[in-house]
Short mmCIF file of C-alpha atoms in Angstrom, two decimals:
data_model
loop_
_atom_site.label_atom_id
_atom_site.label_comp_id
_atom_site.label_asym_id
_atom_site.label_seq_id
_atom_site.Cartn_x
_atom_site.Cartn_y
_atom_site.Cartn_z
CA MET A 731 34.94 -25.24 2.56
CA ARG A 732 35.22 -23.93 -0.54
CA TRP A 733 33.23 -20.75 -1.12
CA ARG A 734 31.41 -19.45 -3.97
CA SER A 735 29.42 -16.43 -5.50
CA PRO A 736 25.39 -17.63 -6.83
CA THR A 737 26.93 -16.86 -10.35
CA ARG A 738 27.86 -18.51 -13.54
CA SER A 739 31.70 -18.40 -13.06
CA GLY A 740 31.73 -18.92 -9.40
CA PHE A 741 33.15 -15.56 -8.68
CA PRO A 742 31.85 -12.46 -7.30
CA PRO A 743 30.10 -9.89 -9.95
CA ALA A 744 32.97 -7.91 -11.84
CA GLY A 745 31.06 -4.54 -10.77
CA LEU A 746 31.40 -5.60 -7.09
CA TRP A 747 34.92 -5.98 -6.79
CA LEU A 748 36.04 -3.65 -9.21
CA ALA A 749 33.97 -0.61 -7.91
CA PRO A 750 35.41 -0.60 -4.12
CA ALA A 751 39.15 -1.28 -5.64
CA GLY A 752 38.22 1.65 -8.04
CA ILE A 753 37.91 3.69 -5.11
CA VAL A 754 41.07 3.14 -3.18
CA VAL A 755 42.45 3.95 -6.82
CA ALA A 756 41.27 7.11 -6.73
CA LEU A 757 42.18 7.75 -3.32
CA ILE A 758 45.50 6.97 -3.64
CA VAL A 759 45.70 8.95 -6.57
CA THR A 760 43.96 12.17 -5.15
CA ALA A 761 45.68 12.05 -1.27
CA PRO A 762 48.48 14.11 -1.73
CA LEU A 763 46.42 16.83 -4.15
CA VAL A 764 44.22 17.54 -0.92
CA GLU A 765 47.01 17.33 1.36
CA VAL A 766 45.96 14.26 3.28
CA ASP A 767 48.74 14.74 5.91
CA VAL A 768 49.70 12.59 8.94
CA ALA A 769 51.72 14.97 10.83
CA ARG A 770 48.93 17.80 10.34
CA LEU A 771 46.00 15.33 10.86
CA ALA A 772 48.10 14.10 14.42
CA GLY A 773 48.47 17.63 15.80
CA ALA A 774 44.33 18.68 15.03
CA PRO A 775 42.64 17.47 17.86
CA ARG A 776 44.84 19.06 20.15
CA LYS A 777 43.77 22.56 18.39
CA LEU A 778 40.35 21.07 17.96
CA VAL A 779 40.00 20.85 21.88
CA GLU A 780 41.61 24.56 22.40
CA PHE A 781 38.92 25.87 20.36
CA LEU A 782 35.89 23.80 21.78
CA GLY A 783 37.91 24.90 25.27
CA HIS A 784 36.64 28.59 24.00
CA LEU A 785 33.07 27.53 23.64
CA VAL A 786 33.13 26.95 27.20
CA VAL A 787 31.65 30.18 27.99
CA MET A 788 28.56 31.55 29.61
CA PRO A 789 26.37 32.22 26.90
CA ASP A 790 25.24 35.98 26.09
CA TRP A 791 21.93 35.85 27.18
CA ASP A 792 21.36 39.59 26.34
CA TYR A 793 21.60 38.43 22.53
CA LEU A 794 18.86 36.38 22.96
CA PRO A 795 15.59 38.73 21.67
CA ASP A 796 18.33 39.65 18.79
CA LEU A 797 18.54 35.54 17.97
CA TRP A 798 15.13 34.99 18.05
CA GLN A 799 14.77 37.99 15.65
CA LYS A 800 17.40 36.28 13.19
CA MET A 801 15.57 32.96 13.94
CA ARG A 802 12.35 33.96 12.29
CA GLU A 803 14.00 35.68 9.49
CA THR A 804 15.82 32.68 8.58
CA LEU A 805 12.78 30.51 8.54
CA GLU A 806 10.75 32.57 6.85
CA MET A 807 13.50 32.91 4.45
CA SER A 808 13.71 28.85 3.86
CA PHE A 809 10.05 28.55 4.22
CA LEU A 810 9.16 31.09 1.59
CA ALA A 811 11.58 29.99 -1.00
CA THR A 812 10.84 26.40 0.23
CA VAL A 813 7.01 27.07 -1.27
CA ILE A 814 8.26 29.13 -4.47
CA ALA A 815 10.13 26.11 -5.33
CA THR A 816 7.67 23.69 -4.67
CA ALA A 817 5.36 25.49 -7.21
CA LEU A 818 7.78 25.72 -9.46
CA SER A 819 9.53 22.33 -8.89
CA LEU A 820 5.99 20.67 -9.67
CA PRO A 821 5.65 21.10 -13.11
CA LEU A 822 8.97 21.05 -14.46
CA GLY A 823 8.97 17.35 -12.51
CA VAL A 824 5.96 15.98 -14.04
CA LEU A 825 7.86 17.89 -17.15
CA ALA A 826 11.21 16.02 -16.34
CA ALA A 827 9.89 12.78 -15.79
CA ARG A 828 10.17 9.88 -18.86
CA ASN A 829 6.38 8.60 -18.06
CA ALA A 830 4.29 12.39 -18.03
CA SER A 831 6.49 14.45 -20.17
CA PRO A 832 4.75 15.00 -23.36
CA HIS A 833 7.39 14.77 -25.36
CA PRO A 834 11.26 13.08 -25.30
CA ALA A 835 12.46 16.92 -26.55
CA VAL A 836 10.93 18.38 -23.77
CA PHE A 837 11.82 16.02 -21.20
CA HIS A 838 15.85 16.53 -22.15
CA ALA A 839 15.07 19.98 -21.99
CA VAL A 840 13.87 20.20 -18.43
CA ARG A 841 16.57 17.45 -17.24
CA GLN A 842 19.03 20.02 -18.51
CA LEU A 843 17.71 22.92 -17.24
CA LEU A 844 16.89 21.72 -13.72
CA SER A 845 21.04 20.23 -13.73
CA VAL A 846 22.11 23.87 -14.47
CA MET A 847 20.00 25.24 -11.39
CA ARG A 848 21.89 23.14 -9.08
CA ALA A 849 25.14 22.86 -10.58
CA LEU A 850 25.80 26.26 -8.41
CA PRO A 851 25.58 26.12 -4.44
CA GLU A 852 23.36 28.65 -2.85
CA LEU A 853 26.15 30.56 -1.81
CA VAL A 854 27.04 31.04 -5.35
CA TRP A 855 23.55 32.08 -6.63
CA ALA A 856 23.13 34.21 -3.79
CA LEU A 857 26.21 36.39 -5.13
CA VAL A 858 24.72 36.82 -8.55
CA PHE A 859 21.51 37.63 -6.44
CA VAL A 860 23.06 40.25 -4.00
CA SER A 861 24.58 41.85 -6.79
CA ALA A 862 21.99 42.32 -9.12
CA LEU A 863 19.15 42.96 -6.10
CA GLY A 864 21.47 44.65 -3.71
CA LEU A 865 21.51 42.92 0.47
CA GLY A 866 18.60 41.64 2.26
CA PRO A 867 17.02 38.59 2.50
CA LEU A 868 15.35 39.10 -1.32
CA PRO A 869 18.74 38.02 -3.27
CA GLY A 870 18.92 34.99 -0.17
CA ILE A 871 14.96 33.59 -0.99
CA MET A 872 15.82 33.65 -4.69
CA ALA A 873 19.12 31.78 -4.10
CA MET A 874 17.49 29.58 -2.33
CA ALA A 875 14.76 28.75 -4.27
CA PHE A 876 17.01 28.35 -7.42
CA VAL A 877 19.32 25.55 -6.15
CA THR A 878 15.68 24.07 -4.88
CA VAL A 879 14.12 24.04 -8.16
CA GLY A 880 16.89 22.58 -9.42
CA PHE A 881 16.95 19.63 -6.75
CA MET A 882 13.44 19.07 -6.34
CA GLY A 883 12.17 19.23 -10.13
CA LYS A 884 14.70 16.07 -10.53
CA ALA A 885 13.43 14.37 -7.72
CA PHE A 886 9.86 14.95 -7.86
CA ALA A 887 10.58 13.51 -11.42
CA GLU A 888 12.20 10.51 -10.06
CA ALA A 889 9.47 9.76 -7.82
CA ILE A 890 6.97 9.88 -10.64
CA GLU A 891 8.83 7.85 -12.56
CA VAL A 892 9.07 4.71 -10.74
CA ALA A 893 5.25 4.88 -9.83
CA ASP A 894 3.59 1.45 -10.66
CA PRO A 895 2.65 1.41 -14.20
CA ARG A 896 0.02 -0.69 -13.98
CA PRO A 897 -2.85 1.45 -11.93
CA VAL A 898 -1.47 3.84 -15.42
CA GLU A 899 -2.65 1.57 -17.75
CA GLY A 900 -5.77 0.77 -15.72
CA VAL A 901 -6.69 4.62 -15.72
CA THR A 902 -5.63 4.81 -19.39
CA ALA A 903 -7.42 2.25 -20.62
CA LEU A 904 -10.50 3.77 -19.65
CA GLY A 905 -10.12 7.09 -21.62
CA ALA A 906 -8.16 9.34 -19.20
CA SER A 907 -6.50 12.07 -20.97
CA ARG A 908 -2.79 12.74 -19.81
CA GLY A 909 -3.74 15.28 -16.81
CA GLN A 910 -6.42 12.93 -15.46
CA VAL A 911 -3.58 10.37 -15.63
CA LEU A 912 -1.42 12.37 -13.84
CA SER A 913 -3.79 13.18 -11.31
CA PHE A 914 -5.71 9.91 -10.76
CA ALA A 915 -2.35 7.46 -11.01
CA LEU A 916 0.94 9.05 -11.16
CA LEU A 917 0.69 11.88 -7.95
CA PRO A 918 -0.96 9.65 -5.52
CA GLN A 919 1.64 7.22 -6.03
CA ALA A 920 4.17 9.27 -5.90
CA MET A 921 2.73 11.52 -3.05
CA PRO A 922 5.22 10.20 -0.31
CA ASP A 923 8.28 10.67 -2.09
CA LEU A 924 6.95 14.50 -2.94
CA VAL A 925 6.06 15.14 0.90
CA GLY A 926 9.48 13.60 1.73
CA THR A 927 11.57 15.60 -0.63
CA THR A 928 9.55 19.10 0.34
CA VAL A 929 10.33 18.19 4.33
CA TYR A 930 13.99 17.44 3.33
CA VAL A 931 13.93 20.24 1.38
CA LEU A 932 12.55 22.46 3.97
CA ASP A 933 15.84 21.29 6.55
CA HIS A 934 18.00 21.81 4.01
CA ASN A 935 17.16 25.36 3.64
CA VAL A 936 17.04 26.34 7.26
CA ARG A 937 20.78 25.28 7.01
CA ALA A 938 21.27 26.82 4.00
CA ALA A 939 19.83 29.74 5.07
CA ALA A 940 22.08 29.61 7.82
CA ILE A 941 25.20 30.34 6.01
CA LEU A 942 24.15 32.80 2.96
CA GLY A 943 23.96 36.05 5.28
CA LEU A 944 28.25 35.18 4.67
CA VAL A 945 27.35 37.32 1.70
CA GLY A 946 24.69 40.06 3.06
CA ALA A 947 22.19 37.37 1.99
CA GLY A 948 19.90 38.08 5.01
CA GLY A 949 19.48 35.35 8.08
CA ILE A 950 21.27 33.99 10.95
CA GLY A 951 24.39 33.91 8.65
CA TYR A 952 25.72 37.30 9.21
CA ASP A 953 25.09 37.17 12.74
CA MET A 954 27.22 33.80 12.51
CA VAL A 955 29.86 35.25 10.64
CA MET A 956 30.64 38.71 12.99
CA ALA A 957 30.65 36.52 15.99
CA MET A 958 33.23 33.87 14.55
CA ARG A 959 35.49 37.14 13.13
CA LEU A 960 35.34 38.95 16.70
CA PHE A 961 35.63 35.66 18.59
CA GLU A 962 31.96 36.15 20.49
CA TYR A 963 32.49 32.68 21.90
CA GLU A 964 29.14 33.55 23.73
CA ARG A 965 27.43 34.15 20.75
CA ILE A 966 28.63 31.21 18.81
CA VAL A 967 27.42 28.73 21.29
CA LEU A 968 23.52 30.39 21.16
CA ILE A 969 23.49 30.33 17.43
CA ALA A 970 24.70 26.82 16.80
CA LEU A 971 22.61 25.59 19.39
CA ALA A 972 19.28 27.41 18.44
CA ILE A 973 20.03 26.06 14.31
CA TYR A 974 20.31 22.71 16.08
CA VAL A 975 17.18 22.79 18.17
CA VAL A 976 15.48 23.79 14.71
CA VAL A 977 16.77 21.07 12.68
CA THR A 978 15.98 18.60 15.07
CA LEU A 979 12.77 19.81 15.42
CA LEU A 980 11.95 19.91 11.43
CA ASP A 981 13.54 16.63 11.54
CA ARG A 982 10.75 14.90 14.32
CA LEU A 983 8.34 16.88 12.29
CA SER A 984 8.87 15.31 8.60
CA ASP A 985 9.54 11.76 9.64
CA ARG A 986 5.77 12.13 11.49
CA LEU A 987 4.28 13.88 8.27
CA ARG A 988 5.68 10.94 6.37
CA ALA A 989 4.43 8.22 8.09
CA ARG A 990 1.06 9.40 8.29
CA LEU A 991 1.59 9.88 4.17
CA ILE A 992 2.48 6.41 3.61
CA HIS A 993 0.40 4.53 6.38
CA GLY A 994 -2.32 6.87 6.21
CA MET B 1118 -18.13 9.64 -38.67
CA LYS B 1119 -20.89 7.74 -36.14
CA ARG B 1120 -19.38 7.95 -32.53
CA PRO B 1121 -19.55 4.63 -30.56
CA ASP B 1122 -21.95 6.55 -28.42
CA ASP B 1123 -24.79 6.14 -31.00
CA ALA B 1124 -23.38 2.45 -31.40
CA GLY B 1125 -25.39 1.36 -28.75
CA PRO B 1126 -25.84 -2.31 -28.04
CA GLU B 1127 -27.69 -2.45 -32.00
CA THR B 1128 -27.73 -6.36 -32.64
CA SER B 1129 -26.73 -5.44 -36.32
CA VAL B 1130 -23.34 -3.81 -35.37
CA PRO B 1131 -20.65 -6.29 -34.10
CA ALA B 1132 -19.62 -5.25 -30.58
CA ILE B 1133 -16.32 -6.40 -32.41
CA GLU B 1134 -14.74 -6.53 -35.91
CA LEU B 1135 -11.17 -7.38 -36.75
CA VAL B 1136 -10.08 -7.49 -40.23
CA ASP B 1137 -6.15 -8.66 -40.87
CA VAL B 1138 -5.88 -7.40 -37.71
CA GLY B 1139 -1.90 -8.37 -36.79
CA LYS B 1140 0.80 -6.94 -33.83
CA ARG B 1141 4.62 -7.11 -35.06
CA TYR B 1142 6.41 -5.94 -32.45
CA PRO B 1143 9.75 -3.07 -33.66
CA ASN B 1144 12.54 -6.39 -32.83
CA GLY B 1145 10.57 -8.54 -35.11
CA PHE B 1146 8.24 -10.77 -32.63
CA VAL B 1147 5.27 -11.38 -34.20
CA ALA B 1148 3.06 -11.22 -31.22
CA LEU B 1149 -0.06 -11.60 -33.28
CA ALA B 1150 -0.53 -13.25 -36.71
CA PRO B 1151 -3.28 -11.35 -39.03
CA LEU B 1152 -6.34 -12.38 -38.16
CA SER B 1153 -10.27 -11.36 -38.56
CA LEU B 1154 -12.79 -12.05 -36.37
CA ALA B 1155 -16.28 -10.40 -35.87
CA VAL B 1156 -17.84 -10.97 -32.16
CA PRO B 1157 -21.93 -10.05 -31.88
CA ALA B 1158 -22.78 -7.62 -29.53
CA GLY B 1159 -23.90 -9.50 -26.24
CA GLN B 1160 -21.40 -12.41 -26.68
CA PHE B 1161 -19.79 -13.80 -23.85
CA LEU B 1162 -16.38 -14.86 -25.53
CA GLY B 1163 -13.70 -16.95 -24.21
CA VAL B 1164 -9.82 -16.70 -25.25
CA LEU B 1165 -7.71 -19.62 -24.45
CA GLY B 1166 -4.07 -19.97 -25.26
CA ALA B 1167 -0.59 -20.58 -23.14
CA SER B 1168 1.32 -17.78 -21.84
CA GLY B 1169 2.46 -15.59 -24.43
CA ALA B 1170 0.59 -17.12 -27.25
CA GLY B 1171 -1.61 -13.44 -28.02
CA LYS B 1172 -4.07 -13.13 -25.45
CA SER B 1173 -3.15 -10.25 -23.58
CA THR B 1174 -2.06 -8.42 -26.87
CA LEU B 1175 -5.33 -9.28 -29.08
CA MET B 1176 -7.05 -7.70 -25.51
CA ARG B 1177 -4.63 -4.42 -25.73
CA VAL B 1178 -5.36 -4.44 -29.55
CA LEU B 1179 -8.68 -4.26 -28.86
CA ASN B 1180 -8.53 -0.53 -27.00
CA GLY B 1181 -5.41 0.84 -28.33
CA LEU B 1182 -3.15 0.08 -25.70
CA ALA B 1183 -0.87 -1.51 -27.62
CA PRO B 1184 -1.94 -0.73 -31.64
CA ALA B 1185 -2.37 -2.71 -33.74
CA THR B 1186 0.51 -2.89 -36.76
CA SER B 1187 -1.53 -4.01 -39.35
CA GLY B 1188 -5.35 -4.14 -40.43
CA GLU B 1189 -8.36 -2.89 -38.85
CA VAL B 1190 -10.02 -3.22 -35.85
CA ARG B 1191 -13.61 -1.96 -35.53
CA VAL B 1192 -15.90 -1.98 -32.09
CA GLY B 1193 -18.89 -1.10 -32.14
CA GLY B 1194 -18.70 -0.08 -36.11
CA VAL B 1195 -16.20 2.75 -35.55
CA THR B 1196 -12.76 2.32 -36.75
CA LEU B 1197 -9.99 2.38 -33.61
CA GLY B 1198 -7.67 5.31 -34.57
CA PRO B 1199 -5.57 8.25 -32.88
CA ARG B 1200 -8.51 10.14 -33.36
CA THR B 1201 -11.38 7.44 -32.02
CA GLN B 1202 -9.59 5.87 -29.28
CA ARG B 1203 -10.97 8.03 -26.23
CA ALA B 1204 -14.13 7.56 -27.36
CA ILE B 1205 -13.99 4.19 -27.98
CA ARG B 1206 -12.16 3.55 -24.30
CA ALA B 1207 -14.56 5.28 -22.78
CA ARG B 1208 -16.95 2.78 -23.37
CA THR B 1209 -14.60 -0.03 -23.01
CA GLY B 1210 -14.16 -1.39 -19.99
CA MET B 1211 -11.29 -3.20 -18.78
CA ILE B 1212 -10.39 -5.73 -16.04
CA PHE B 1213 -6.86 -6.61 -15.34
CA GLN B 1214 -5.47 -9.90 -13.96
CA GLN B 1215 -3.25 -7.23 -11.10
CA PHE B 1216 -6.44 -5.34 -11.01
CA ASN B 1217 -4.43 -1.92 -11.84
CA LEU B 1218 -6.39 -0.24 -8.88
CA VAL B 1219 -4.60 3.11 -7.56
CA GLY B 1220 -3.89 1.05 -4.36
CA ARG B 1221 -3.12 4.77 -2.60
CA LEU B 1222 -6.98 6.03 -3.39
CA ASN B 1223 -10.07 5.30 -1.72
CA VAL B 1224 -12.33 2.29 -3.13
CA MET B 1225 -14.62 5.44 -4.09
CA THR B 1226 -12.24 7.29 -6.23
CA ASN B 1227 -10.86 4.28 -7.55
CA VAL B 1228 -14.72 3.53 -9.25
CA LEU B 1229 -14.94 7.07 -9.82
CA THR B 1230 -12.48 7.06 -12.46
CA GLY B 1231 -14.49 5.16 -14.78
CA ARG B 1232 -16.73 8.44 -14.93
CA LEU B 1233 -13.35 10.34 -16.23
CA SER B 1234 -13.62 9.74 -19.77
CA HIS B 1235 -17.23 11.49 -19.73
CA ARG B 1236 -15.52 14.37 -17.41
CA ARG B 1237 -13.08 16.90 -19.04
CA GLY B 1238 -11.88 20.21 -17.27
CA LEU B 1239 -10.13 21.01 -13.94
CA PRO B 1240 -12.68 19.92 -11.40
CA SER B 1241 -12.32 16.17 -12.68
CA LEU B 1242 -7.90 16.93 -12.08
CA LEU B 1243 -9.23 18.38 -8.72
CA HIS B 1244 -10.95 14.60 -7.58
CA LEU B 1245 -14.62 16.72 -8.29
CA PHE B 1246 -16.89 14.40 -9.94
CA PRO B 1247 -20.98 16.12 -9.77
CA ARG B 1248 -23.66 14.06 -7.98
CA ASP B 1249 -24.19 11.90 -10.45
CA ASP B 1250 -21.42 10.72 -11.11
CA HIS B 1251 -21.07 9.93 -7.46
CA ASP B 1252 -24.89 7.90 -7.79
CA ILE B 1253 -23.37 5.91 -10.41
CA ALA B 1254 -20.31 5.29 -8.87
CA HIS B 1255 -22.46 3.79 -5.93
CA GLU B 1256 -24.80 1.85 -7.91
CA ALA B 1257 -21.50 0.42 -9.47
CA LEU B 1258 -20.11 -0.51 -6.10
CA ALA B 1259 -23.97 -1.90 -4.78
CA ARG B 1260 -23.64 -4.49 -7.73
CA VAL B 1261 -20.26 -6.14 -6.61
CA GLY B 1262 -21.53 -5.85 -3.16
CA LEU B 1263 -18.73 -3.43 -1.45
CA VAL B 1264 -20.85 0.15 -0.64
CA GLU B 1265 -19.29 -0.59 3.01
CA LYS B 1266 -15.88 -0.45 1.49
CA ALA B 1267 -16.32 2.59 -0.19
CA TRP B 1268 -14.25 4.64 2.19
CA GLU B 1269 -11.71 2.61 2.36
CA ARG B 1270 -8.21 2.59 0.69
CA ALA B 1271 -8.17 0.02 -2.28
CA ASP B 1272 -4.81 -1.57 -1.30
CA ARG B 1273 -6.35 -2.91 1.97
CA LEU B 1274 -8.60 -4.82 0.49
CA SER B 1275 -8.23 -8.83 -0.18
CA GLY B 1276 -7.62 -9.64 -3.99
CA GLY B 1277 -11.20 -10.92 -5.06
CA GLN B 1278 -12.44 -7.56 -3.31
CA GLN B 1279 -10.01 -5.44 -5.97
CA GLN B 1280 -10.88 -7.66 -8.77
CA ARG B 1281 -14.63 -6.58 -7.67
CA VAL B 1282 -13.04 -3.20 -7.93
CA GLY B 1283 -12.15 -3.12 -10.76
CA ILE B 1284 -15.08 -4.68 -12.29
CA ALA B 1285 -17.30 -1.28 -10.45
CA ARG B 1286 -14.36 1.13 -12.10
CA ALA B 1287 -15.62 -0.67 -15.57
CA LEU B 1288 -19.56 -0.81 -14.73
CA ALA B 1289 -18.90 3.19 -13.75
CA GLN B 1290 -18.13 4.05 -17.04
CA GLN B 1291 -21.87 2.28 -18.66
CA PRO B 1292 -19.54 0.38 -20.81
CA ASN B 1293 -20.94 -1.38 -23.97
CA LEU B 1294 -17.53 -3.95 -24.02
CA ILE B 1295 -15.79 -5.14 -21.46
CA LEU B 1296 -12.17 -6.85 -21.48
CA ALA B 1297 -10.91 -9.18 -19.02
CA ASP B 1298 -7.36 -10.10 -19.30
CA GLU B 1299 -6.83 -13.07 -17.37
CA PRO B 1300 -9.34 -11.92 -14.55
CA VAL B 1301 -9.17 -14.50 -12.07
CA ALA B 1302 -5.63 -15.68 -12.62
CA SER B 1303 -4.47 -14.55 -9.37
CA LEU B 1304 -7.48 -15.76 -7.58
CA ASP B 1305 -8.59 -18.82 -5.77
CA PRO B 1306 -10.78 -20.97 -6.96
CA VAL B 1307 -13.69 -20.15 -5.19
CA THR B 1308 -13.30 -16.53 -5.41
CA SER B 1309 -12.60 -17.14 -9.35
CA ALA B 1310 -16.13 -18.41 -9.56
CA GLU B 1311 -17.27 -15.85 -8.03
CA ILE B 1312 -16.00 -13.25 -10.16
CA LEU B 1313 -16.73 -15.01 -13.49
CA ASP B 1314 -20.59 -15.19 -12.26
CA LEU B 1315 -20.12 -11.67 -11.50
CA LEU B 1316 -19.08 -10.95 -15.24
CA ARG B 1317 -21.58 -13.45 -16.66
CA ALA B 1318 -24.50 -11.77 -14.72
CA ILE B 1319 -23.12 -8.72 -16.16
CA ASN B 1320 -23.29 -9.85 -19.56
CA ARG B 1321 -26.58 -11.54 -19.04
CA ARG B 1322 -28.48 -8.56 -17.63
CA ASP B 1323 -26.73 -5.77 -19.29
CA GLY B 1324 -25.65 -7.09 -22.63
CA ILE B 1325 -22.31 -5.99 -22.42
CA THR B 1326 -20.17 -7.98 -24.69
CA MET B 1327 -17.50 -9.88 -22.42
CA VAL B 1328 -13.90 -10.45 -24.02
CA VAL B 1329 -12.44 -12.53 -21.29
CA SER B 1330 -8.93 -14.42 -21.58
CA LEU B 1331 -8.53 -17.62 -19.07
CA HIS B 1332 -6.44 -20.63 -18.17
CA GLN B 1333 -8.70 -22.63 -17.09
CA VAL B 1334 -10.45 -24.89 -19.88
CA ASP B 1335 -13.20 -25.67 -17.21
CA TYR B 1336 -14.42 -22.05 -16.70
CA VAL B 1337 -14.74 -21.27 -20.66
CA ARG B 1338 -16.90 -24.44 -20.81
CA ARG B 1339 -18.81 -23.15 -17.90
CA TYR B 1340 -19.22 -19.69 -18.94
CA ALA B 1341 -18.31 -18.48 -22.29
CA ASP B 1342 -20.76 -18.56 -25.69
CA ARG B 1343 -17.98 -18.94 -27.94
CA VAL B 1344 -13.91 -19.78 -27.84
CA ILE B 1345 -11.27 -18.48 -29.54
CA GLY B 1346 -7.80 -20.29 -28.62
CA LEU B 1347 -4.22 -18.76 -29.97
CA HIS B 1348 -1.40 -20.61 -30.20
CA ARG B 1349 2.18 -18.67 -31.12
CA GLY B 1350 -0.15 -15.57 -32.22
CA GLU B 1351 -2.05 -17.35 -34.31
CA LEU B 1352 -5.95 -17.99 -34.06
CA VAL B 1353 -6.33 -21.76 -33.97
CA PHE B 1354 -9.47 -22.28 -32.97
CA ASP B 1355 -12.83 -20.26 -33.01
CA ASP B 1356 -16.21 -22.42 -31.98
CA VAL B 1357 -18.61 -23.10 -29.03
CA PRO B 1358 -17.06 -24.51 -25.60
CA GLY B 1359 -18.67 -27.63 -26.76
CA ARG B 1360 -16.52 -28.62 -29.05
CA LEU B 1361 -13.13 -28.14 -27.25
CA ASP B 1362 -12.37 -31.50 -27.07
CA ALA B 1363 -8.53 -33.10 -26.62
CA ALA B 1364 -7.65 -32.30 -30.53
CA ALA B 1365 -8.72 -28.53 -30.19
CA LEU B 1366 -6.60 -28.53 -27.10
CA GLU B 1367 -3.70 -29.97 -28.56
CA ARG B 1368 -4.17 -27.41 -31.03
CA ILE B 1369 -4.27 -25.01 -28.56
CA TYR B 1370 -1.78 -25.41 -26.42
CA GLY B 1371 0.57 -27.82 -28.38
CA PRO B 1372 1.46 -31.83 -27.92
CA ARG B 1373 1.67 -33.27 -24.51
CA ARG B 1374 4.75 -33.00 -23.33
CA ALA B 1375 6.16 -30.78 -25.95
CA ALA B 1376 9.43 -29.16 -25.85
CA PRO B 1377 10.27 -27.09 -24.00
CA PRO B 1378 9.14 -23.17 -24.85
CA GLU B 1379 11.68 -21.32 -26.74
CA PRO B 1380 12.62 -17.84 -24.84
CA ALA B 1381 11.01 -15.44 -27.18
CA ASP B 1382 7.79 -17.15 -26.36
CA ALA B 1383 8.46 -16.97 -22.63
CA LEU B 1384 9.16 -13.62 -22.65
CA ALA B 1385 6.06 -12.31 -24.77
#
């Protein structure tokens, strides 16, 4: 049997085999740089098991009220950051969408701004804001909102850009203004993606907030780091479990919300 | 300057006047060779032509969706331009082959969008409309027989029903002119006849001028007062449907068993 691709030449499209080949070459070139060492990898499972063994301990139940408090702070931080970010991302996303932006110059400027905002991770922005505002949840919230706007603004813009142009033409043809076209043709079509992105960002921010405590920007991260440093495995277990439960619940919630919006 | 609202259905002012109107795309393709045409108010004008002959372009030139690159378009006596475009669109309904409804919004909201050009400002952006508009939309829905579907999502409806919503949306504009770009090309024959009957009834009862592009010569013969034929962007026929003989059809569609159309034609 002779195999043949459904292309003019009969060979698979160049991109289809060039891309994997390129990835393999890149891996071979970069492996020494990141010290991929087979001997070290072979020794890893033993150490990992050893570490996990420490986690098989009686959880520190007395810590629960404190944990609850910290978890609430973490959730509140991520919720607030997500709300602020959504409010800022919506107008920025509209300006950064090719089919809704008032002018190409605005489109490029906003795209640029958004990419600067998401260029650095939350942790770095948190350091910047902690040095400006002092310790506490506020710099954490600002850092999260900042990075989130960079990501959300772009995601919103893309959700608007993939809108079907036919309803847009339908509403434009009857004399609607720019804002009306946005409100009646573009946003309704983008809605499932907008909601999906927002809930995903909330979920991401909960995890980010759990880290921000590292630099003194509030949340459960601080307790996590302290427990790690003091080898308090009976606390680490609880904290990890709490984060897992919260993220899982959020995930379920976002699935339901999205399904209802798309089919509702 | 005269506003289109004042133009009204006076018979003295043609609904549409084209003077040497042409459309050339930046890549040099001439979608519409300069043509002149006057459509009296209240006329049902059929537009014939092969795919890519310029029917859609002509429709879009008439409301500025695809601005003409030469000549002058007058709708209800008002010259179409950047300043008058919105007022002209407000009084010009448009019906599309693919209906172009907002599928995720309910039928009522889709019909209410027909009122948008008359309602500026924040409430309209928040999907709030005065009672009067709801009454107009309800009446338009009653006209197309879809009142009981008012609160259903538009994309839940069948093709024929969606096209009725498209017509109701146009009616809600209280237009002087309706442009229908192949309104029945994606519908079955029975539904097609129903839709065209509806357009014909609106034309006759409300005196709304109709410009309807169609693929089926039979429909044009049955419904239109007058027919224009386009061939590769040129006006090659302009007469009553009774004069659509074999020779006329050959001018519009080219000789039978002609060579396959060039790629430029197929794309346009």
